[in-house]
Amino acid sequence: MPGKFELFKGKRGEFRFRLKATNGQIILASQGYKTKVAAKNGIGSVQRNSVHDTRFERKNGRGRFRFSLRATNGRVVGTSEAYKTEKACENGVKSVMKNASSAKVQDLTAAAA
């Protein structure tokens, strides 16, 4: 199963997306967007920017490792979960780089309407 984006509505009614790896694990999650179009644009930004390692910002805090993916304008377009090790975090970055550019979008908002 290839990686995929899931587009869905959050609890507050905002549109969000998450990128899932081939094993079904969530490897990147978005912020909330006011419109579906804006969320789809966010997915496009992840697809374009995820091929550039320099767009990933790695963070280490309280013994947990995370990363954020930034667009060319500097805005964060997706964040990872917290990882226990730096190596696991780097594997997460590699998974986003591998999966995002060719991932299909599954629109879960249509089923919820």
Coordinates of C-alpha atoms in Angstrom, one line a residue:
M1 CA 0.0 0.0 0.0
P2 CA 1.6 3.4 -1.0
G3 CA 1.6 6.3 1.4
K4 CA -1.4 8.6 1.4
F5 CA -2.8 11.9 2.6
E6 CA -6.1 11.8 4.5
L7 CA -8.0 15.0 4.3
F8 CA -10.6 15.3 7.1
K9 CA -12.5 17.8 9.3
G10 CA -11.2 18.4 12.8
K11 CA -13.3 18.6 16.0
R12 CA -13.6 22.3 15.6
G13 CA -14.8 22.1 12.0
E14 CA -11.5 23.0 10.5
F15 CA -9.9 21.1 7.6
R16 CA -6.8 19.1 8.3
F17 CA -4.7 16.5 6.7
R18 CA -2.3 13.8 7.7
L19 CA 0.3 11.8 5.8
K20 CA 0.4 8.1 6.4
A21 CA 3.3 5.9 5.5
T22 CA 2.9 2.6 3.7
N23 CA 2.5 0.8 7.1
G24 CA -0.5 3.1 8.0
Q25 CA 1.4 5.1 10.6
I26 CA 0.9 8.9 10.7
I27 CA 4.2 10.5 9.8
L28 CA 3.1 14.2 9.4
A29 CA 0.1 16.2 10.5
S30 CA -1.2 19.6 9.5
Q31 CA -2.5 22.6 11.3
G32 CA -6.2 23.5 10.9
Y33 CA -7.4 25.3 7.8
K34 CA -10.6 27.3 7.3
T35 CA -11.3 25.9 3.9
K36 CA -10.9 22.7 2.1
V37 CA -9.1 24.5 -0.8
A38 CA -6.5 25.8 1.7
A39 CA -5.9 22.4 3.1
K40 CA -5.5 21.0 -0.4
N41 CA -3.0 23.7 -1.0
G42 CA -1.2 22.7 2.1
I43 CA -1.0 19.1 0.8
G44 CA 0.5 20.5 -2.4
S45 CA 3.1 22.4 -0.4
V46 CA 4.1 19.3 1.5
Q47 CA 4.4 17.4 -1.8
R48 CA 6.7 20.1 -3.3
N49 CA 8.8 20.8 -0.2
S50 CA 9.3 17.3 1.2
V51 CA 11.9 16.5 -1.4
H52 CA 14.3 19.0 0.1
D53 CA 16.0 17.9 3.3
T54 CA 16.8 21.5 4.2
R55 CA 13.1 22.3 4.6
F56 CA 12.9 19.9 7.6
E57 CA 13.5 21.6 10.9
R58 CA 14.6 19.1 13.6
K59 CA 13.9 19.8 17.3
N60 CA 15.0 18.2 20.5
G61 CA 13.2 19.0 23.7
R62 CA 12.7 17.1 27.0
G63 CA 14.3 14.0 25.6
R64 CA 11.9 13.9 22.6
F65 CA 12.7 14.5 19.0
R66 CA 10.3 16.1 16.4
F67 CA 10.5 17.7 13.0
S68 CA 8.5 20.3 11.1
L69 CA 8.4 20.8 7.4
R70 CA 8.6 24.4 6.2
A71 CA 7.4 25.8 2.9
T72 CA 9.6 28.2 0.9
N73 CA 7.9 31.1 2.7
G74 CA 9.0 29.7 6.1
R75 CA 5.6 28.6 7.3
V76 CA 5.2 25.2 8.9
V77 CA 3.1 23.0 6.7
G78 CA 3.3 19.8 8.8
T79 CA 4.7 18.4 12.0
S80 CA 5.7 15.0 13.2
E81 CA 4.9 13.1 16.3
A82 CA 7.4 12.9 19.2
Y83 CA 10.1 10.3 18.8
K84 CA 12.1 8.8 21.6
T85 CA 15.4 8.8 19.6
E86 CA 17.1 11.1 17.1
K87 CA 17.5 8.1 14.8
A88 CA 13.7 7.4 14.8
C89 CA 13.1 11.1 14.1
E90 CA 15.5 10.9 11.1
N91 CA 13.6 7.8 9.9
G92 CA 10.4 9.8 10.0
V93 CA 12.0 12.6 7.9
K94 CA 13.1 9.9 5.4
S95 CA 9.6 8.4 5.3
V96 CA 8.0 11.8 4.6
M97 CA 10.6 12.4 1.8
K98 CA 9.9 9.0 0.3
N99 CA 6.1 9.0 0.6
A100 CA 4.8 12.6 0.3
S101 CA 5.6 13.5 -3.3
S102 CA 3.6 10.6 -4.8
A103 CA 1.0 10.1 -2.2
K104 CA -2.6 10.2 -3.3
V105 CA -5.2 12.1 -1.4
Q106 CA -8.1 10.4 0.3
D107 CA -10.9 12.9 1.0
L108 CA -12.7 11.8 4.2
T109 CA -14.7 15.0 4.3
A110 CA -17.0 13.7 1.5
A111 CA -18.0 10.7 3.7
A112 CA -18.6 12.9 6.7
A113 CA -20.9 15.3 4.9

